[in-house]
Amino acid sequence: ELKVEQNPLFLSMQEGKNYTIYCNYSTTSDRLYWYRQDPGKSLESLFVLLSNGAVKQEGRLMASLDTKARLSTLHITAAVHDLSATYFCAGPDLDSNYQLIWGAGTKLIIKP
Amino acid sequence: EAEVAQSPRYKITEKSQAVAFWCDPISGHATLYWYRQILGQGPELLVQFQDESVVDDSQLPKDRFSAERLKGVDSTLKIQPAELGDSAMYLCASRGTSGSYEQYFGPGTRLTVT
């Protein structure tokens, strides 16, 4: 059964700084998803990583996938306040019709 | 751009009352999910449909929750009777047949049980 672990669970940082959120998963998977959630809102898809070595970038966020290490990272460059949110990674469980197994989420607070 | 629709967006109900949520997935999406998300936690899958059939409802509290997708399009999730612990965000998501298996989420229904 797939397990997904994120760290850190909470991150408070200053604007302008760089940081990385890590997502480890327990069994073989060829894809990984990142979602963003603002307080009181639904989940918004950020990145879909479909192969080993996949790298995607959107503005100050960059996500990568290393299927051999079973690791995905979400890197934040020169953080701005608008990026404050909770970020979830999720992996598909191949034994359960590709149901998504979710990490616990990383609550990111970016201070001016 | 096609979106998943949900209603109502907010619902306040008293415990022991019945409550229902509606979801209309993106057109053509055969797979539909209902999730429950308690504040500060990740989403928890309640039920998965493939067309009109239930694929997985192992986490659905069947003594009080029911879900249906009669024509394989829109879906209803019902709680009867509601309990205080049911207060949460209820999210609907749909998935198409593309190889990415990406799930698209609706805006959610925030339920408060008093």
Short mmCIF file of C-alpha atoms in Angstrom, two decimals:
data_model
loop_
_atom_site.label_atom_id
_atom_site.label_comp_id
_atom_site.label_asym_id
_atom_site.label_seq_id
_atom_site.Cartn_x
_atom_site.Cartn_y
_atom_site.Cartn_z
CA GLU A 1 0.00 0.00 0.00
CA LEU A 2 1.33 3.39 -0.99
CA LYS A 3 2.26 5.80 1.79
CA VAL A 4 3.10 9.45 1.19
CA GLU A 5 5.05 11.59 3.63
CA GLN A 6 5.61 15.31 3.40
CA ASN A 7 8.00 17.44 5.30
CA PRO A 8 8.05 19.87 6.79
CA LEU A 9 4.44 20.04 7.92
CA PHE A 10 4.75 23.68 8.80
CA LEU A 11 7.04 26.30 7.33
CA SER A 12 7.30 29.96 8.19
CA MET A 13 9.66 31.97 6.06
CA GLN A 14 10.51 35.49 5.04
CA GLU A 15 9.73 36.97 1.67
CA GLY A 16 12.62 36.69 -0.75
CA LYS A 17 13.96 33.44 0.67
CA ASN A 18 14.18 30.06 -1.05
CA TYR A 19 12.93 26.82 0.39
CA THR A 20 12.01 23.25 -0.55
CA ILE A 21 9.14 20.97 0.47
CA TYR A 22 9.82 17.26 0.27
CA CYS A 23 7.46 14.45 -0.60
CA ASN A 24 8.56 10.85 -0.10
CA TYR A 25 6.50 7.86 -1.12
CA SER A 26 6.81 4.23 -0.18
CA THR A 27 6.26 2.13 -3.30
CA THR A 28 6.92 2.35 -6.99
CA SER A 29 4.98 5.10 -8.71
CA ASP A 30 5.53 6.74 -12.04
CA ARG A 31 3.69 9.97 -11.26
CA LEU A 32 3.13 12.50 -8.53
CA TYR A 33 0.75 15.44 -8.08
CA TRP A 34 1.04 18.73 -6.23
CA TYR A 35 -1.98 20.71 -5.11
CA ARG A 36 -2.41 24.06 -3.41
CA GLN A 37 -5.14 24.89 -0.91
CA ASP A 38 -5.93 28.36 0.39
CA PRO A 39 -7.73 28.64 3.74
CA GLY A 40 -11.39 27.68 3.42
CA LYS A 41 -11.00 26.87 -0.25
CA SER A 42 -10.82 23.76 -2.39
CA LEU A 43 -7.76 22.06 -3.87
CA GLU A 44 -6.11 23.56 -6.92
CA SER A 45 -3.89 21.44 -9.13
CA LEU A 46 -0.39 22.85 -9.41
CA PHE A 47 1.73 20.23 -11.10
CA VAL A 48 1.34 16.77 -12.60
CA LEU A 49 4.69 14.97 -12.81
CA LEU A 50 4.45 11.99 -15.11
CA SER A 51 7.91 10.52 -15.42
CA ASN A 52 11.24 10.12 -13.77
CA GLY A 53 13.22 13.32 -14.01
CA ALA A 54 10.15 15.41 -14.78
CA VAL A 55 10.56 19.06 -13.86
CA LYS A 56 7.82 21.65 -14.11
CA GLN A 57 7.88 25.33 -13.27
CA GLU A 58 5.19 27.91 -12.76
CA GLY A 59 6.35 31.32 -11.63
CA ARG A 60 8.30 30.98 -8.38
CA LEU A 61 7.38 27.29 -7.92
CA MET A 62 9.28 24.39 -9.42
CA ALA A 63 8.45 20.73 -8.91
CA SER A 64 10.55 17.69 -9.73
CA LEU A 65 10.20 13.93 -9.55
CA ASP A 66 12.84 11.26 -8.92
CA THR A 67 11.08 7.90 -9.16
CA LYS A 68 14.21 5.96 -8.25
CA ALA A 69 14.58 7.84 -4.98
CA ARG A 70 10.78 7.90 -4.56
CA LEU A 71 11.03 11.61 -3.95
CA SER A 72 9.39 14.72 -5.26
CA THR A 73 10.31 18.26 -4.33
CA LEU A 74 8.50 21.57 -4.55
CA HIS A 75 10.99 24.42 -4.59
CA ILE A 76 10.00 27.99 -3.84
CA THR A 77 12.25 30.71 -5.20
CA ALA A 78 12.25 34.22 -3.75
CA ALA A 79 9.02 33.63 -1.85
CA VAL A 80 6.25 36.22 -1.88
CA HIS A 81 3.31 36.56 0.51
CA ASP A 82 0.82 35.37 -2.13
CA LEU A 83 2.36 31.90 -2.00
CA SER A 84 1.15 31.43 1.56
CA ALA A 85 -1.09 28.34 1.48
CA THR A 86 -1.11 24.65 2.31
CA TYR A 87 0.59 22.45 -0.27
CA PHE A 88 -0.28 18.78 -0.69
CA CYS A 89 1.49 16.10 -2.65
CA ALA A 90 -0.36 12.96 -3.71
CA GLY A 91 0.56 9.74 -5.43
CA PRO A 92 -1.66 7.25 -7.26
CA ASP A 93 -2.16 3.87 -5.62
CA LEU A 94 -1.83 1.40 -8.47
CA ASP A 95 -3.64 -1.25 -6.42
CA SER A 96 -6.71 0.92 -5.88
CA ASN A 97 -7.75 2.18 -9.30
CA TYR A 98 -5.26 5.02 -9.13
CA GLN A 99 -6.88 6.54 -6.06
CA LEU A 100 -4.73 9.37 -4.76
CA ILE A 101 -2.88 8.83 -1.50
CA TRP A 102 -2.31 12.21 0.11
CA GLY A 103 0.51 13.64 2.13
CA ALA A 104 -0.42 15.47 5.31
CA GLY A 105 0.17 18.84 3.73
CA THR A 106 2.70 21.59 4.33
CA LYS A 107 1.32 24.81 5.73
CA LEU A 108 3.45 27.60 4.32
CA ILE A 109 3.39 31.07 5.84
CA ILE A 110 5.42 33.76 4.13
CA LYS A 111 5.99 36.88 6.15
CA PRO A 112 6.58 40.27 4.57
CA GLU B 1 -12.67 26.08 -18.99
CA ALA B 2 -14.69 23.13 -17.73
CA GLU B 3 -15.11 22.93 -13.98
CA VAL B 4 -16.58 20.65 -11.35
CA ALA B 5 -19.71 22.21 -9.86
CA GLN B 6 -20.89 21.69 -6.29
CA SER B 7 -23.80 23.00 -4.29
CA PRO B 8 -24.50 24.31 -1.81
CA ARG B 9 -21.24 26.07 -1.01
CA TYR B 10 -22.13 26.39 2.65
CA LYS B 11 -24.57 24.48 4.81
CA ILE B 12 -25.44 24.86 8.46
CA THR B 13 -27.64 22.17 9.96
CA GLU B 14 -28.63 20.94 13.36
CA LYS B 15 -27.53 17.52 14.52
CA SER B 16 -29.94 14.72 13.71
CA GLN B 17 -31.12 16.53 10.58
CA ALA B 18 -30.60 15.26 7.04
CA VAL B 19 -28.32 17.06 4.63
CA ALA B 20 -27.47 16.51 0.95
CA PHE B 21 -24.71 17.72 -1.31
CA TRP B 22 -24.68 17.78 -5.10
CA CYS B 23 -21.83 17.47 -7.56
CA ASP B 24 -21.68 17.84 -11.34
CA PRO B 25 -18.33 16.63 -12.71
CA ILE B 26 -16.54 17.88 -15.78
CA SER B 27 -18.41 16.69 -18.86
CA GLY B 28 -17.18 13.31 -20.03
CA HIS B 29 -15.41 12.43 -16.78
CA ALA B 30 -16.43 8.90 -15.88
CA THR B 31 -14.71 8.77 -12.49
CA LEU B 32 -16.11 10.80 -9.62
CA TYR B 33 -14.88 11.05 -6.04
CA TRP B 34 -16.32 12.38 -2.82
CA TYR B 35 -13.84 13.44 -0.15
CA ARG B 36 -14.21 14.76 3.37
CA GLN B 37 -11.61 17.16 4.68
CA ILE B 38 -11.47 18.11 8.33
CA LEU B 39 -9.79 21.42 9.08
CA GLY B 40 -6.02 21.05 9.17
CA GLN B 41 -5.97 17.59 7.63
CA GLY B 42 -5.65 16.09 4.17
CA PRO B 43 -8.64 14.93 2.16
CA GLU B 44 -10.14 11.55 3.06
CA LEU B 45 -11.78 9.54 0.31
CA LEU B 46 -15.38 8.62 1.06
CA VAL B 47 -16.53 7.06 -2.20
CA GLN B 48 -15.38 6.54 -5.77
CA PHE B 49 -17.71 6.06 -8.73
CA GLN B 50 -16.95 4.75 -12.19
CA ASP B 51 -19.88 5.86 -14.28
CA GLU B 52 -22.91 4.89 -12.16
CA SER B 53 -21.15 2.13 -10.24
CA VAL B 54 -19.51 2.39 -6.85
CA VAL B 55 -15.88 1.31 -7.12
CA ASP B 56 -14.88 1.92 -3.52
CA ASP B 57 -16.96 2.99 -0.55
CA SER B 58 -14.90 1.27 2.11
CA GLN B 59 -14.41 4.53 4.05
CA LEU B 60 -18.02 5.68 3.81
CA PRO B 61 -19.84 5.49 7.17
CA LYS B 62 -22.75 3.60 5.72
CA ASP B 63 -24.93 3.82 8.80
CA ARG B 64 -25.49 7.50 8.07
CA PHE B 65 -23.92 8.34 4.72
CA SER B 66 -25.14 7.40 1.27
CA ALA B 67 -24.01 8.34 -2.21
CA GLU B 68 -25.50 7.84 -5.62
CA ARG B 69 -24.77 8.63 -9.24
CA LEU B 70 -27.84 7.24 -10.90
CA LYS B 71 -27.18 8.21 -14.52
CA GLY B 72 -23.42 8.24 -14.32
CA VAL B 73 -23.24 12.02 -14.51
CA ASP B 74 -24.03 14.12 -11.44
CA SER B 75 -23.91 12.73 -7.93
CA THR B 76 -25.49 13.28 -4.52
CA LEU B 77 -23.97 12.62 -1.11
CA LYS B 78 -26.39 12.43 1.81
CA ILE B 79 -25.93 12.37 5.55
CA GLN B 80 -28.78 11.29 7.79
CA PRO B 81 -28.71 11.97 10.65
CA ALA B 82 -25.94 14.54 10.80
CA GLU B 83 -23.65 14.50 13.84
CA LEU B 84 -21.40 17.21 15.26
CA GLY B 85 -18.34 15.32 14.04
CA ASP B 86 -19.53 15.60 10.45
CA SER B 87 -18.58 19.27 10.34
CA ALA B 88 -16.01 19.44 7.54
CA MET B 89 -15.43 20.44 3.93
CA TYR B 90 -16.94 17.98 1.46
CA LEU B 91 -15.09 17.94 -1.82
CA CYS B 92 -16.07 16.42 -5.12
CA ALA B 93 -13.49 15.61 -7.77
CA SER B 94 -13.62 14.07 -11.21
CA ARG B 95 -11.11 12.39 -13.44
CA GLY B 96 -11.06 11.84 -17.16
CA THR B 97 -9.56 9.08 -19.21
CA SER B 98 -6.27 10.78 -20.04
CA GLY B 99 -3.18 8.99 -18.91
CA SER B 100 -2.34 11.57 -16.27
CA TYR B 101 -5.09 10.39 -13.84
CA GLU B 102 -5.27 13.97 -12.62
CA GLN B 103 -8.22 14.79 -10.37
CA TYR B 104 -10.06 18.09 -10.73
CA PHE B 105 -11.78 19.45 -7.66
CA GLY B 106 -14.96 21.42 -7.22
CA PRO B 107 -15.22 24.40 -4.85
CA GLY B 108 -16.45 22.21 -2.00
CA THR B 109 -19.31 22.41 0.48
CA ARG B 110 -18.52 23.65 3.97
CA LEU B 111 -20.80 21.84 6.42
CA THR B 112 -21.32 23.03 9.96
CA VAL B 113 -23.40 20.85 12.27
CA THR B 114 -24.69 22.60 15.40
#
